[in-house]
PDB file of C-alpha atoms and ligand atoms in Angstrom:
ATOM      1  CA  MET V  18      -0.156  -0.187  -0.172  1.00 43.00           C
ATOM      2  CA  SER V  19       1.499   3.215  -1.035  1.00 44.00           C
ATOM      3  CA  ILE V  20       0.661   6.684   0.455  1.00 45.00           C
ATOM      4  CA  SER V  21       0.338   9.537  -2.053  1.00 44.00           C
ATOM      5  CA  MET V  22      -0.694  12.869  -2.069  1.00 42.00           C
ATOM      6  CA  PRO V  23      -3.490  14.009  -3.708  1.00 41.00           C
ATOM      7  CA  THR V  24      -1.853  15.621  -7.222  1.00 38.00           C
ATOM      8  CA  THR V  25      -3.747  18.763  -6.687  1.00 39.00           C
ATOM      9  CA  CYS V  26      -1.378  19.364  -3.541  1.00 35.00           C
ATOM     10  CA  LEU V  27       1.560  18.508  -5.336  1.00 38.00           C
ATOM     11  CA  HIS V  28       0.544  20.985  -7.932  1.00 40.00           C
ATOM     12  CA  ALA V  29       0.259  23.628  -5.474  1.00 41.00           C
ATOM     13  CA  SER V  30       3.563  23.044  -3.532  1.00 44.00           C
ATOM     14  CA  ASN V  31       5.314  22.693  -7.021  1.00 49.00           C
ATOM     15  CA  ARG V  32       3.629  26.222  -8.012  1.00 47.00           C
ATOM     16  CA  PHE V  33       4.800  27.601  -4.388  1.00 45.00           C
ATOM     17  CA  ALA V  34       8.424  26.487  -5.271  1.00 51.00           C
ATOM     18  CA  ARG V  35       8.383  27.918  -8.193  1.00 50.00           C
ATOM     19  CA  ALA V  36       7.241  31.039  -6.975  1.00 52.00           C
ATOM     20  CA  ARG V  37       9.764  31.341  -4.050  1.00 51.00           C
ATOM     21  CA  ALA V  38      12.635  30.608  -6.775  1.00 53.00           C
ATOM     22  CA  GLY V  39      11.408  33.774  -9.012  1.00 53.00           C
ATOM     23  CA  LEU V  40      11.113  36.060  -6.370  1.00 48.00           C
ATOM     24  CA  SER V  41      14.588  34.974  -5.251  1.00 56.00           C
ATOM     25  CA  PHE V  42      15.921  35.589  -8.790  1.00 48.00           C
ATOM     26  CA  LEU V  43      14.024  38.860  -8.648  1.00 46.00           C
ATOM     27  CA  ILE V  44      15.720  40.269  -5.765  1.00 48.00           C
ATOM     28  CA  LEU V  45      19.066  39.143  -6.766  1.00 48.00           C
ATOM     29  CA  GLY V  46      18.339  40.600 -10.212  1.00 48.00           C
ATOM     30  CA  LEU V  47      17.452  43.960  -8.465  1.00 47.00           C
ATOM     31  CA  LEU V  48      20.552  43.749  -6.205  1.00 47.00           C
ATOM     32  CA  ALA V  49      22.629  43.390  -8.909  1.00 50.00           C
ATOM     33  CA  ALA V  50      21.236  45.869 -10.937  1.00 50.00           C
ATOM     34  CA  SER V  51      21.340  48.458  -7.976  1.00 51.00           C
ATOM     35  CA  LEU V  52      25.108  47.690  -7.396  1.00 49.00           C
ATOM     36  CA  ALA V  53      25.943  48.303 -11.379  1.00 51.00           C
ATOM     37  CA  VAL V  54      24.563  52.004 -11.070  1.00 54.00           C
ATOM     38  CA  ALA V  55      25.641  52.731  -7.641  1.00 56.00           C
ATOM     39  CA  SER V  56      28.805  50.875  -6.519  1.00 63.00           C
ATOM     40  CA  PRO V  57      32.352  51.841  -6.933  1.00 65.00           C
ATOM     41  CA  ALA V  58      33.270  48.252  -6.392  1.00 69.00           C
ATOM     42  CA  MET V  59      31.708  47.589  -9.913  1.00 77.00           C
ATOM     43  CA  ASP V  60      33.171  50.993 -11.357  1.00 88.00           C
ATOM     44  CA  PRO V  61      36.085  52.229  -9.644  1.00 89.00           C
ATOM     45  CA  GLN V  62      35.883  55.687 -11.166  1.00 94.00           C
ATOM     46  CA  MET V  63      32.794  56.380  -9.136  1.00 96.00           C
ATOM     47  CA  SER V  64      35.122  56.669  -6.049  1.00 97.00           C
ATOM     48  CA  TYR V  65      37.088  59.193  -7.954  1.00 98.00           C
ATOM     49  CA  ILE V  66      33.822  61.548  -8.507  1.00 98.00           C
ATOM     50  CA  SER V  67      34.358  65.036  -7.372  1.00 98.00           C
ATOM     51  CA  ASP V  68      31.553  67.261  -6.345  1.00 98.00           C
ATOM     52  CA  SER V  69      33.285  70.504  -5.253  1.00 98.00           C
ATOM     53  CA  VAL V  70      36.616  72.370  -5.679  1.00 99.00           C
ATOM     54  CA  ALA V  71      38.401  73.955  -2.524  1.00 99.00           C
ATOM     55  CA  VAL V  72      40.676  77.042  -3.131  1.00 99.00           C
ATOM     56  CA  THR V  73      43.297  77.082  -0.619  1.00 98.00           C
ATOM     57  CA  GLY V  74      46.796  78.218   0.521  1.00 98.00           C
ATOM     58  CA  ALA V  75      47.681  81.661  -0.184  1.00 98.00           C
ATOM     59  CA  VAL V  76      44.501  83.158  -0.834  1.00 98.00           C
ATOM     60  CA  GLU V  77      42.770  85.627   1.019  1.00 98.00           C
ATOM     61  CA  ASN V  78      39.235  84.406   0.817  1.00 98.00           C
ATOM     62  CA  PRO V  79      39.335  80.266   0.445  1.00 98.00           C
ATOM     63  CA  LEU V  80      36.589  78.807  -1.344  1.00 98.00           C
ATOM     64  CA  THR V  81      34.653  75.481  -1.623  1.00 98.00           C
ATOM     65  CA  LEU V  82      32.916  75.664  -5.113  1.00 99.00           C
ATOM     66  CA  SER V  83      30.410  73.251  -5.993  1.00 98.00           C
ATOM     67  CA  VAL V  84      28.691  73.041  -9.778  1.00 98.00           C
ATOM     68  CA  THR V  85      25.969  75.343  -9.023  1.00 98.00           C
ATOM     69  CA  ASP V  86      28.537  77.998  -7.416  1.00 98.00           C
ATOM     70  CA  LEU V  87      30.745  77.341 -10.403  1.00 98.00           C
ATOM     71  CA  GLU V  88      27.806  78.469 -12.826  1.00 98.00           C
ATOM     72  CA  ARG V  89      27.911  81.882 -11.476  1.00 98.00           C
ATOM     73  CA  PHE V  90      30.984  83.031 -12.689  1.00 98.00           C
ATOM     74  CA  PRO V  91      31.466  84.141 -16.332  1.00 98.00           C
ATOM     75  CA  PRO V  92      30.834  81.135 -18.881  1.00 98.00           C
ATOM     76  CA  GLN V  93      33.384  79.806 -20.984  1.00 98.00           C
ATOM     77  CA  GLN V  94      32.571  77.601 -23.997  1.00 98.00           C
ATOM     78  CA  ILE V  95      35.006  75.384 -25.165  1.00 97.00           C
ATOM     79  CA  GLY V  96      34.267  74.175 -29.123  1.00 98.00           C
ATOM     80  CA  GLU V  97      36.703  71.483 -29.679  1.00 98.00           C
ATOM     81  CA  VAL V  98      40.236  70.262 -28.040  1.00 98.00           C
ATOM     82  CA  GLU V  99      42.271  67.873 -29.337  1.00 98.00           C
ATOM     83  CA  MET V 100      43.809  65.466 -26.862  1.00 98.00           C
ATOM     84  CA  ILE V 101      47.507  65.275 -27.032  1.00 98.00           C
ATOM     85  CA  CYS V 102      49.012  62.321 -24.437  1.00 98.00           C
ATOM     86  CA  ASP V 103      52.558  63.902 -23.247  1.00 97.00           C
ATOM     87  CA  THR V 104      54.046  61.236 -25.770  1.00 97.00           C
ATOM     88  CA  GLY V 105      52.631  63.155 -28.554  1.00 97.00           C
ATOM     89  CA  VAL V 106      49.995  60.622 -29.316  1.00 98.00           C
ATOM     90  CA  ASN V 107      46.534  61.936 -30.237  1.00 98.00           C
ATOM     91  CA  ILE V 108      44.240  60.211 -28.283  1.00 98.00           C
ATOM     92  CA  GLY V 109      40.902  62.057 -29.527  1.00 97.00           C
ATOM     93  CA  LYS V 110      39.109  65.053 -28.968  1.00 97.00           C
ATOM     94  CA  LYS V 111      36.408  66.687 -26.414  1.00 97.00           C
ATOM     95  CA  GLU V 112      33.599  68.892 -27.322  1.00 97.00           C
ATOM     96  CA  ASN V 113      31.163  71.567 -26.171  1.00 98.00           C
ATOM     97  CA  LEU V 114      32.449  71.892 -22.903  1.00 98.00           C
ATOM     98  CA  ARG V 115      31.001  74.693 -20.740  1.00 98.00           C
ATOM     99  CA  GLY V 116      33.339  75.507 -17.774  1.00 98.00           C
ATOM    100  CA  VAL V 117      34.675  79.128 -16.330  1.00 99.00           C
ATOM    101  CA  LEU V 118      38.499  80.546 -16.282  1.00 99.00           C
ATOM    102  CA  LEU V 119      40.554  79.606 -13.263  1.00 99.00           C
ATOM    103  CA  ARG V 120      42.273  83.222 -13.407  1.00 99.00           C
ATOM    104  CA  ASP V 121      38.241  84.204 -12.693  1.00 99.00           C
ATOM    105  CA  ILE V 122      38.161  81.646  -9.740  1.00 99.00           C
ATOM    106  CA  LEU V 123      41.593  82.905  -8.375  1.00 99.00           C
ATOM    107  CA  GLU V 124      40.262  86.369  -8.749  1.00 98.00           C
ATOM    108  CA  GLN V 125      37.514  85.814  -6.454  1.00 98.00           C
ATOM    109  CA  ALA V 126      39.671  84.062  -4.253  1.00 99.00           C
ATOM    110  CA  LYS V 127      42.063  86.931  -4.138  1.00 98.00           C
ATOM    111  CA  LEU V 128      45.989  85.236  -3.814  1.00 98.00           C
ATOM    112  CA  LYS V 129      47.435  86.902  -0.828  1.00 98.00           C
ATOM    113  CA  ALA V 130      50.913  88.141  -0.694  1.00 98.00           C
ATOM    114  CA  LEU V 131      53.083  90.396   1.317  1.00 97.00           C
ATOM    115  CA  THR V 132      54.424  92.692  -1.243  1.00 98.00           C
ATOM    116  CA  PRO V 133      53.036  92.999  -5.199  1.00 96.00           C
ATOM    117  CA  ARG V 134      56.435  91.015  -6.303  1.00 98.00           C
ATOM    118  CA  ASP V 135      55.831  88.043  -4.375  1.00 98.00           C
ATOM    119  CA  PHE V 136      52.848  87.625  -6.974  1.00 98.00           C
ATOM    120  CA  ARG V 137      55.262  86.453  -9.395  1.00 98.00           C
ATOM    121  CA  LYS V 138      56.882  83.829  -7.231  1.00 98.00           C
ATOM    122  CA  MET V 139      53.728  81.884  -7.094  1.00 98.00           C
ATOM    123  CA  ALA V 140      52.296  78.181  -8.223  1.00 98.00           C
ATOM    124  CA  VAL V 141      48.698  76.888  -8.778  1.00 99.00           C
ATOM    125  CA  ILE V 142      48.033  73.456  -7.843  1.00 99.00           C
ATOM    126  CA  ALA V 143      45.275  71.553  -9.464  1.00 99.00           C
ATOM    127  CA  LYS V 144      44.643  68.421  -7.647  1.00 99.00           C
ATOM    128  CA  ALA V 145      42.247  65.375  -8.509  1.00 98.00           C
ATOM    129  CA  THR V 146      40.601  62.999  -6.599  1.00 98.00           C
ATOM    130  CA  ASP V 147      43.075  60.102  -7.386  1.00 98.00           C
ATOM    131  CA  GLY V 148      46.232  62.098  -7.025  1.00 98.00           C
ATOM    132  CA  TYR V 149      46.765  63.642  -9.751  1.00 98.00           C
ATOM    133  CA  VAL V 150      48.177  66.725  -9.969  1.00 98.00           C
ATOM    134  CA  ALA V 151      48.966  69.575 -12.649  1.00 99.00           C
ATOM    135  CA  VAL V 152      50.835  72.983 -11.620  1.00 99.00           C
ATOM    136  CA  PHE V 153      50.711  76.450 -13.121  1.00 99.00           C
ATOM    137  CA  SER V 154      52.450  79.531 -12.545  1.00 98.00           C
ATOM    138  CA  TRP V 155      51.185  82.952 -11.697  1.00 98.00           C
ATOM    139  CA  GLY V 156      52.446  84.402 -14.918  1.00 98.00           C
ATOM    140  CA  GLU V 157      50.866  82.196 -16.866  1.00 98.00           C
ATOM    141  CA  ILE V 158      47.468  82.673 -15.787  1.00 98.00           C
ATOM    142  CA  PHE V 159      47.691  86.462 -15.168  1.00 98.00           C
ATOM    143  CA  ASP V 160      50.169  87.426 -17.430  1.00 98.00           C
ATOM    144  CA  SER V 161      49.889  85.126 -20.652  1.00 98.00           C
ATOM    145  CA  GLU V 162      47.801  84.172 -23.496  1.00 98.00           C
ATOM    146  CA  VAL V 163      47.915  80.770 -21.545  1.00 98.00           C
ATOM    147  CA  GLY V 164      45.719  81.906 -18.798  1.00 98.00           C
ATOM    148  CA  ASP V 165      42.788  82.979 -21.292  1.00 98.00           C
ATOM    149  CA  HIS V 166      42.509  79.659 -22.033  1.00 98.00           C
ATOM    150  CA  VAL V 167      42.729  77.521 -18.476  1.00 98.00           C
ATOM    151  CA  ILE V 168      39.362  76.085 -17.975  1.00 98.00           C
ATOM    152  CA  VAL V 169      37.603  74.764 -15.366  1.00 99.00           C
ATOM    153  CA  TYR V 170      34.406  72.916 -16.752  1.00 99.00           C
ATOM    154  CA  PHE V 171      31.534  70.975 -15.545  1.00 98.00           C
ATOM    155  CA  ARG V 172      29.556  70.421 -18.287  1.00 98.00           C
ATOM    156  CA  LYS V 173      29.700  68.646 -22.029  1.00 98.00           C
ATOM    157  CA  ASP V 174      26.914  68.765 -24.944  1.00 95.00           C
ATOM    158  CA  GLY V 175      24.669  70.449 -22.277  1.00 96.00           C
ATOM    159  CA  ALA V 176      24.799  67.452 -19.764  1.00 98.00           C
ATOM    160  CA  PRO V 177      26.694  66.875 -16.525  1.00 98.00           C
ATOM    161  CA  LEU V 178      30.154  65.271 -17.124  1.00 98.00           C
ATOM    162  CA  GLY V 179      30.480  61.499 -16.975  1.00 97.00           C
ATOM    163  CA  VAL V 180      32.155  59.181 -14.112  1.00 98.00           C
ATOM    164  CA  GLU V 181      35.220  59.270 -16.492  1.00 97.00           C
ATOM    165  CA  GLU V 182      36.217  63.070 -15.455  1.00 98.00           C
ATOM    166  CA  GLY V 183      33.210  64.692 -13.128  1.00 96.00           C
ATOM    167  CA  GLN V 184      31.547  66.302 -11.840  1.00 98.00           C
ATOM    168  CA  ILE V 185      34.239  68.903 -12.384  1.00 99.00           C
ATOM    169  CA  ALA V 186      37.652  68.999 -14.385  1.00 99.00           C
ATOM    170  CA  LEU V 187      39.859  71.353 -15.724  1.00 99.00           C
ATOM    171  CA  ILE V 188      41.912  71.786 -18.885  1.00 98.00           C
ATOM    172  CA  SER V 189      44.546  74.160 -20.505  1.00 98.00           C
ATOM    173  CA  THR V 190      43.421  74.024 -23.771  1.00 98.00           C
ATOM    174  CA  THR V 191      46.016  75.967 -25.553  1.00 98.00           C
ATOM    175  CA  ASP V 192      48.997  73.369 -24.425  1.00 98.00           C
ATOM    176  CA  LYS V 193      51.025  71.642 -27.159  1.00 98.00           C
ATOM    177  CA  ARG V 194      50.028  68.292 -25.360  1.00 98.00           C
ATOM    178  CA  THR V 195      46.832  68.979 -23.732  1.00 98.00           C
ATOM    179  CA  GLY V 196      46.784  65.456 -21.425  1.00 98.00           C
ATOM    180  CA  PRO V 197      49.135  66.380 -18.764  1.00 98.00           C
ATOM    181  CA  ARG V 198      47.282  69.724 -17.960  1.00 98.00           C
ATOM    182  CA  HIS V 199      43.746  68.144 -18.055  1.00 98.00           C
ATOM    183  CA  VAL V 200      42.738  67.184 -14.666  1.00 98.00           C
ATOM    184  CA  ARG V 201      39.943  64.775 -14.164  1.00 98.00           C
ATOM    185  CA  TRP V 202      38.025  64.548 -11.038  1.00 98.00           C
ATOM    186  CA  LEU V 203      39.411  68.143 -10.246  1.00 99.00           C
ATOM    187  CA  ASN V 204      38.857  68.669  -6.103  1.00 98.00           C
ATOM    188  CA  ALA V 205      41.328  71.298  -5.174  1.00 99.00           C
ATOM    189  CA  ILE V 206      43.254  74.297  -6.374  1.00 99.00           C
ATOM    190  CA  GLU V 207      46.323  75.510  -4.026  1.00 99.00           C
ATOM    191  CA  VAL V 208      48.074  78.364  -4.310  1.00 99.00           C
ATOM    192  CA  ARG V 209      51.783  78.587  -2.931  1.00 98.00           C
ATOM    193  CA  GLN V 210      54.086  81.037  -2.871  1.00 98.00           C
ATOM    194  CA  LEU V 211      57.300  78.941  -3.862  1.00 98.00           C
ATOM    195  CA  VAL V 212      60.099  81.333  -3.333  1.00 98.00           C
ATOM    196  CA  LYS V 213      60.540  83.916  -0.264  1.00 96.00           C
TER     197      LYS V 213
HETATM  198  N1  MTE A 319      42.722  63.073 -12.440  1.00 58.78           N
HETATM  199  C1  MTE A 319      43.393  62.163 -13.409  1.00 58.78           C
HETATM  200  N2  MTE A 319      43.212  63.478 -14.464  1.00 58.78           N
HETATM  201  C2  MTE A 319      44.313  62.633 -15.802  1.00 58.78           C
HETATM  202  C3  MTE A 319      45.044  61.697 -15.892  1.00 58.78           C
HETATM  203  C4  MTE A 319      44.649  60.885 -14.534  1.00 58.78           C
HETATM  204  O1  MTE A 319      45.663  59.824 -14.360  1.00 58.78           O
HETATM  205  N3  MTE A 319      44.337  61.263 -13.323  1.00 58.78           N
HETATM  206  N4  MTE A 319      45.557  61.430 -16.519  1.00 58.78           N
HETATM  207  C5  MTE A 319      45.887  62.257 -17.900  1.00 58.78           C
HETATM  208  C6  MTE A 319      46.903  62.218 -19.171  1.00 58.78           C
HETATM  209  S1  MTE A 319      48.032  61.293 -18.849  1.00 58.78           S
HETATM  210  C7  MTE A 319      46.256  62.116 -19.857  1.00 58.78           C
HETATM  211  S2  MTE A 319      46.683  61.862 -21.831  1.00 58.78           S
HETATM  212  C8  MTE A 319      44.449  62.808 -20.315  1.00 58.78           C
HETATM  213  C9  MTE A 319      43.648  61.902 -21.038  1.00 58.78           C
HETATM  214  O2  MTE A 319      42.765  62.375 -21.109  1.00 58.78           O
HETATM  215  P1  MTE A 319      41.136  61.812 -21.042  1.00 58.78           P
HETATM  216  O3  MTE A 319      41.181  60.186 -21.076  1.00 58.78           O
HETATM  217  O4  MTE A 319      39.917  62.708 -20.568  1.00 58.78           O
HETATM  218  O5  MTE A 319      41.117  61.682 -23.190  1.00 58.78           O
HETATM  219  O6  MTE A 319      43.938  63.056 -18.822  1.00 58.78           O
HETATM  220  C10 MTE A 319      44.689  63.446 -18.007  1.00 58.78           C
HETATM  221  N5  MTE A 319      44.181  63.800 -16.478  1.00 58.78           N
HETATM  222 MO1   MO A 320      48.491  61.076 -21.063  1.00 58.78          MO
END
């Protein structure tokens, strides 16, 4: 004599098991999707994203500027800039960037020096969240053509910058090789007097 469950009951428990498995897959799927969107573990560049720039060092008014703050400076538009690595290799171009002049930011922060001649001893150090650094001199920014083309930018094609360089970046667009003084994930501008 065998004991068997009514077939209706078997069907019901199978359905229940299937439903439970389906639900687990759904939850796992949602979890994976949310990780893919939000986790630095899935995209290491996410942890480099900068949402503000601190202006520090030899300045009268230290600043912390968000994208919203930057939008209040006189706008600069970059139509197109070739990206040339320091090896001389052209790695493509950037187009339709919206930013502001580094010089305008420094004028708001107001460089601090004891005598007028001390300004010419100053360096401006642009730093990124990944440790990348580029350096300018006072003479370049305030007393040469270069300064008319050093841009802190935060929009591309009208949209916020992507994870690969956002939210704020800097570029010296008229350098012979534009790669070295392009700073992705810009988060600090330090002013330093190099010589007494
Ligand atoms: N923060 C940060 N910026 C950086 C770098 C970097 O490693 N970190 N590499 C530089 C180099 S070597 C080059 S050639 C350019 C390349 O810019 P792109 O990748 O946006 O075209 O970015 C520059 N800016
Ligand atoms: Mo480079």
